[in-house]
GROMACS .gro file of C-alpha atoms in nm:
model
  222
    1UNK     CA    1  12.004   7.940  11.160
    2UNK     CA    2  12.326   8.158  11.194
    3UNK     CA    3  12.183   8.441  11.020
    4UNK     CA    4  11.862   8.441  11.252
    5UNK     CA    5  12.049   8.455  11.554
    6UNK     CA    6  12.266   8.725  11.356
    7UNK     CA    7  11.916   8.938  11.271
    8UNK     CA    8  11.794   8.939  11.601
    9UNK     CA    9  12.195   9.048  11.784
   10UNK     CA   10  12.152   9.317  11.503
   11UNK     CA   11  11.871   9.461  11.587
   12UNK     CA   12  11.873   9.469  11.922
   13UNK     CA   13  12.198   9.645  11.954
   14UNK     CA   14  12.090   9.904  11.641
   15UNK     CA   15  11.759   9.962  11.844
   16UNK     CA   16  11.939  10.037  12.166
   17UNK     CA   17  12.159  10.313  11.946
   18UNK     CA   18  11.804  11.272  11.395
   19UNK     CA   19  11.916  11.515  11.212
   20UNK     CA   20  11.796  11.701  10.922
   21UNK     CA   21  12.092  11.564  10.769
   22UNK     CA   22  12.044  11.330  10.465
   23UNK     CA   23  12.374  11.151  10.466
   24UNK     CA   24  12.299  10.740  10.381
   25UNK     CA   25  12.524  10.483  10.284
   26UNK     CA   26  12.536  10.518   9.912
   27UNK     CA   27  12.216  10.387   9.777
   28UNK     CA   28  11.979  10.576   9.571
   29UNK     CA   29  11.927  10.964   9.601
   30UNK     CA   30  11.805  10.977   9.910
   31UNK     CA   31  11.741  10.643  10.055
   32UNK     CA   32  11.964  10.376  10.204
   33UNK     CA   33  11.927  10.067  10.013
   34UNK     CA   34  11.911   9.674  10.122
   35UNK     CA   35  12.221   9.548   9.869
   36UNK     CA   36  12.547   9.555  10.094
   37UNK     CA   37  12.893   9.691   9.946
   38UNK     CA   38  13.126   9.438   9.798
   39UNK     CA   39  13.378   9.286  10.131
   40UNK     CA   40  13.681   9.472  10.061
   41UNK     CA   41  13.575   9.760   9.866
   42UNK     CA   42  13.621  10.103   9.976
   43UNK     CA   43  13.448  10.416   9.772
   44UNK     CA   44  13.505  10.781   9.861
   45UNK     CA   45  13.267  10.993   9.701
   46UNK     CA   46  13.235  11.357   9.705
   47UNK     CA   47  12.859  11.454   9.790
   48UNK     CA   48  12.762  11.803   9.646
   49UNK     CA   49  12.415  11.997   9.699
   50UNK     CA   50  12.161  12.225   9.827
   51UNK     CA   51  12.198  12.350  10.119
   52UNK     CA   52  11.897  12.306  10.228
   53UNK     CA   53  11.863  11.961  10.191
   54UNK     CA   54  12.187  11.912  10.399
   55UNK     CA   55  12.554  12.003  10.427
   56UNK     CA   56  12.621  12.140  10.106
   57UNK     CA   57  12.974  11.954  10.089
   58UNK     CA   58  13.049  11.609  10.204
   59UNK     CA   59  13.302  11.348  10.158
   60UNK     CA   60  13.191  10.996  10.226
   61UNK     CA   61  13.403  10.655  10.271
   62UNK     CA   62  13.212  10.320  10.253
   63UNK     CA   63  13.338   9.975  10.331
   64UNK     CA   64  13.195   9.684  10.339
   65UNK     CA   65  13.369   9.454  10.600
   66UNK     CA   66  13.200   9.107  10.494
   67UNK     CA   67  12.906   9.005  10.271
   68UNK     CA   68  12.675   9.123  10.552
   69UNK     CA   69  12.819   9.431  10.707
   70UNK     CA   70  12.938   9.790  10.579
   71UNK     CA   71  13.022  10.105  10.748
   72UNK     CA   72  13.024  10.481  10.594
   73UNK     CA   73  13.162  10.765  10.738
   74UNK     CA   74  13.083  11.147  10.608
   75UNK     CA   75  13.248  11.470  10.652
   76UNK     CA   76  13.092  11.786  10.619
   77UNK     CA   77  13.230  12.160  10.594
   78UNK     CA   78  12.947  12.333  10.643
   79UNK     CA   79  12.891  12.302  10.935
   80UNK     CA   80  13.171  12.079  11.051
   81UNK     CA   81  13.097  11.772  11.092
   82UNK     CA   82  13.138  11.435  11.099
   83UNK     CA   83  12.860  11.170  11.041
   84UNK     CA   84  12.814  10.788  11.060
   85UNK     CA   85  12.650  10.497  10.956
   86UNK     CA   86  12.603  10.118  10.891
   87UNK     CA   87  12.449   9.842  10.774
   88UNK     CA   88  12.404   9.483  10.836
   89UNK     CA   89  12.218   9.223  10.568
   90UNK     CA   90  11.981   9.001  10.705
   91UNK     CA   91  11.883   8.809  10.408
   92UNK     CA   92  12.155   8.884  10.135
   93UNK     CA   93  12.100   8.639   9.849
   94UNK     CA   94  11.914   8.829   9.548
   95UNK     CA   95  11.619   8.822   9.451
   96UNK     CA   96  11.533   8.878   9.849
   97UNK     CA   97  11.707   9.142  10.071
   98UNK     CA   98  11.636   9.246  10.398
   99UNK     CA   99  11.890   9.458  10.617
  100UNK     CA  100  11.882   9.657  10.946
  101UNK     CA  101  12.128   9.990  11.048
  102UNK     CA  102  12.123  10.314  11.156
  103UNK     CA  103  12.202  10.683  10.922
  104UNK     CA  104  12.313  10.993  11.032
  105UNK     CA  105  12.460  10.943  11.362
  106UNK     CA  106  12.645  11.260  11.442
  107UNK     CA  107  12.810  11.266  11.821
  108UNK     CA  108  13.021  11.586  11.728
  109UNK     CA  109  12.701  11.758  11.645
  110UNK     CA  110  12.465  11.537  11.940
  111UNK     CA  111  12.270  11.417  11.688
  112UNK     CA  112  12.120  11.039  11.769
  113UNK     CA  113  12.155  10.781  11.476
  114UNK     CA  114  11.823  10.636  11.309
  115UNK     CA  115  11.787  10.321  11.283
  116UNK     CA  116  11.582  10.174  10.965
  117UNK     CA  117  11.473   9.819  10.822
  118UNK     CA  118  11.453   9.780  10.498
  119UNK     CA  119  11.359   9.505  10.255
  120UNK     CA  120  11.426   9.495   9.892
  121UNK     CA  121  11.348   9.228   9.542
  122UNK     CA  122  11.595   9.239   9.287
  123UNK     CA  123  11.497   9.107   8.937
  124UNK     CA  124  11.733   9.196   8.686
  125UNK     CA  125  11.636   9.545   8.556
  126UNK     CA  126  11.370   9.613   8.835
  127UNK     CA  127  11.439   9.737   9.179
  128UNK     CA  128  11.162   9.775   9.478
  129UNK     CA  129  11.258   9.872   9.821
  130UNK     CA  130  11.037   9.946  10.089
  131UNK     CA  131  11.106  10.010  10.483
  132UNK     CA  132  11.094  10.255  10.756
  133UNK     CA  133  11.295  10.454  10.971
  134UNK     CA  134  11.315  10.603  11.303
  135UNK     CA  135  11.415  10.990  11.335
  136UNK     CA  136  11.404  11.112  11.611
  137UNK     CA  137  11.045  11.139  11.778
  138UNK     CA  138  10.866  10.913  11.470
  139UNK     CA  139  10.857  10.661  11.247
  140UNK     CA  140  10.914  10.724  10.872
  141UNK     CA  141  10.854  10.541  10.538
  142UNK     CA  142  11.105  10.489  10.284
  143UNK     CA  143  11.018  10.376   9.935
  144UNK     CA  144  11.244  10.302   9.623
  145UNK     CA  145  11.285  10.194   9.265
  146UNK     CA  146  11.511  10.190   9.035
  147UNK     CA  147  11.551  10.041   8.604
  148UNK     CA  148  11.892   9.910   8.523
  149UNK     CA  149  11.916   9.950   8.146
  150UNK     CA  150  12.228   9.807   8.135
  151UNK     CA  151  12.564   9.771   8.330
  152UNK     CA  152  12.619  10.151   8.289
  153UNK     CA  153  12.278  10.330   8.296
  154UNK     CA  154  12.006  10.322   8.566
  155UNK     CA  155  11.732  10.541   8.602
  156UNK     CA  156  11.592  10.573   9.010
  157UNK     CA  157  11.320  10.732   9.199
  158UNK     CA  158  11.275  10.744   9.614
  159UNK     CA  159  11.095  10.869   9.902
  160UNK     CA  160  11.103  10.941  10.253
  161UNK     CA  161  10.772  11.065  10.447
  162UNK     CA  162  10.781  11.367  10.608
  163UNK     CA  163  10.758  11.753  10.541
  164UNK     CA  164  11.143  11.796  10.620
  165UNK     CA  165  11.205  11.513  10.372
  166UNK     CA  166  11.186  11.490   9.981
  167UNK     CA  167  11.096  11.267   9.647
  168UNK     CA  168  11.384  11.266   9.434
  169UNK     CA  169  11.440  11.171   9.073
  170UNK     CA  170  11.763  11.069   8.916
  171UNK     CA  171  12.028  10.863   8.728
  172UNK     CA  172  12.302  10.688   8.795
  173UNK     CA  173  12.594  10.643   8.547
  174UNK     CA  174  12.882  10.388   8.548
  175UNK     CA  175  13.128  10.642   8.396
  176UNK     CA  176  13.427  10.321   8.429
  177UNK     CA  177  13.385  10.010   8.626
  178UNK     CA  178  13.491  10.176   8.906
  179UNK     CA  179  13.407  10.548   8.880
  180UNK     CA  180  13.015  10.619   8.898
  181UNK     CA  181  12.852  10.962   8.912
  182UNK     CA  182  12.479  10.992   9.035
  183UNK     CA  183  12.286  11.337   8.942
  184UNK     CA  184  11.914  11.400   9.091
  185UNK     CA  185  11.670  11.617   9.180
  186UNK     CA  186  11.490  11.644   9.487
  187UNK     CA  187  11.118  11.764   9.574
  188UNK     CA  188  11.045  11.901   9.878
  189UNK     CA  189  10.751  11.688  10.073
  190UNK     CA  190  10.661  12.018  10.224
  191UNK     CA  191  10.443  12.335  10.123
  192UNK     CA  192  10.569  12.490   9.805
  193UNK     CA  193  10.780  12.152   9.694
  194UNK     CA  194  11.076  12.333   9.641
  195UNK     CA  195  11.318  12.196   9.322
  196UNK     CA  196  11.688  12.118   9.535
  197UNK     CA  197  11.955  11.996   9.296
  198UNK     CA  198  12.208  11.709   9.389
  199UNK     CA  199  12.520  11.500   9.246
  200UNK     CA  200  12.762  11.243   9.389
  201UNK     CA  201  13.075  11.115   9.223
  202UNK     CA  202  13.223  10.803   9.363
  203UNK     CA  203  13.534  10.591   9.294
  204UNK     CA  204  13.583  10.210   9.428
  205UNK     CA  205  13.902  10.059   9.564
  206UNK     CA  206  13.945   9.701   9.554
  207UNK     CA  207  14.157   9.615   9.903
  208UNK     CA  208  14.050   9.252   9.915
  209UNK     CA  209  13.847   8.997   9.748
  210UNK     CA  210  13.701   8.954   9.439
  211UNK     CA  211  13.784   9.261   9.200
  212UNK     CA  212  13.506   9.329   8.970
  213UNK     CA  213  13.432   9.712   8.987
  214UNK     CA  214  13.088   9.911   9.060
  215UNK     CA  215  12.892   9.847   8.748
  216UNK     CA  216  12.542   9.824   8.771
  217UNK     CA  217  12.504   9.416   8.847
  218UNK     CA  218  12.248   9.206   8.698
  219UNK     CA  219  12.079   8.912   8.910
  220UNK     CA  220  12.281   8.664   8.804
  221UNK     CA  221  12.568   8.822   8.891
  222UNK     CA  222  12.543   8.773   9.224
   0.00000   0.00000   0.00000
């Protein structure tokens, strides 16, 4: 099958590609997530938080190139920076996802991208995602869920292991059909778990294909 063959080119070439960065393609707070970015739809989003959780200003653009590839690039101000990532959909037809890619791959900073696998089931108000990714010397876990109350409202919760990394808890809000803002707050895996606050606000372009904005999509959407 085409997208066997397609898995396996994938992940050889992302395995063959760690910061204390947390820049992802837009999923949940903190986690990439398996669902791929609409072919043709761009979204900048301005990325604002703690400092200690990463740069505390970013700018992000994400496009998805076909129904099984996307690409995000962020830039940061403090320090300067510029960071990259990508994703590619293995299985891609809801309620099953799997996808492969890499996060934070700086080369201005010399920072090596991590690559992560990730699989996902998609009912429609319940969200699971589970994985793991690579960062530098280890292997990580990443875990997710999310409730979409309706097209507008979700309420989300993820983690990455790690004393570096956090458990967050937020919402996202479909503000328009294209302009979403997503609040959260993250606790520290580490001694103390420190309280670090976090927002993104995002707006989608339609370039090509089907127009149909960002609103939280139900199963049968799809």
């Amino acid at each position: 099958m085409r997208n066997i063959a397609r898995a396996g080119l994938t992940f050889t070439i992302v395995m063959a590609l760690l910061s204390s960065a947390r820049a992802t393609t837009k999923g949940l707070s903190q986690i990439v997530t398996p669902e791929l970015q609409g072919p043709g739809d761009l979204s900048l989003s301005l990325q604002i938080q703690d400092k200690r959780i990463a740069n505390p200003y970013e700018l992000q653009a994400e496009m998805g190139l076909t129904n099984w590839a996307e690409f995000a690039v962020f830039r940061g101000f403090k320090p300067d920076e510029w960071i990259f990532g990508t994703e590619f959909g293995l299985l891609t037809k809801e309620p099953y996802l799997l996808s492969v890619g890499f996060v934070n791959w700086s080369p201005h900073l010399d920072v090596d991208p991590q690559p992560y696998i990730e699989a996902g089931y998609y009912t429609e108000h319940h969200k699971f995602i589970a994985g793991a990714i690579h960062a530098g010397y280890k292997n990580e876990a990443i875990l997710g869920y999310a409730y979409d109350f309706n097209p507008t409202w979700r309420v989300q919760v993820d983690f990455q292991s790690g004393a570096e990394n956090s458990s967050t808890i937020g919402f996202t809000c479909n503000i328009t059909r294209d302009f979403q803002m997503n609040p959260a707050l993250y606790v520290n895996n580490g001694p103390g778990h420190n309280l670090f606050g976090y927002v993104v606000l995002t707006y989608t372009f339609h370039l090509w294909g089907k127009a149909g904005g960002r609103e939280i999509k139900k199963t049968d959407e799809k």
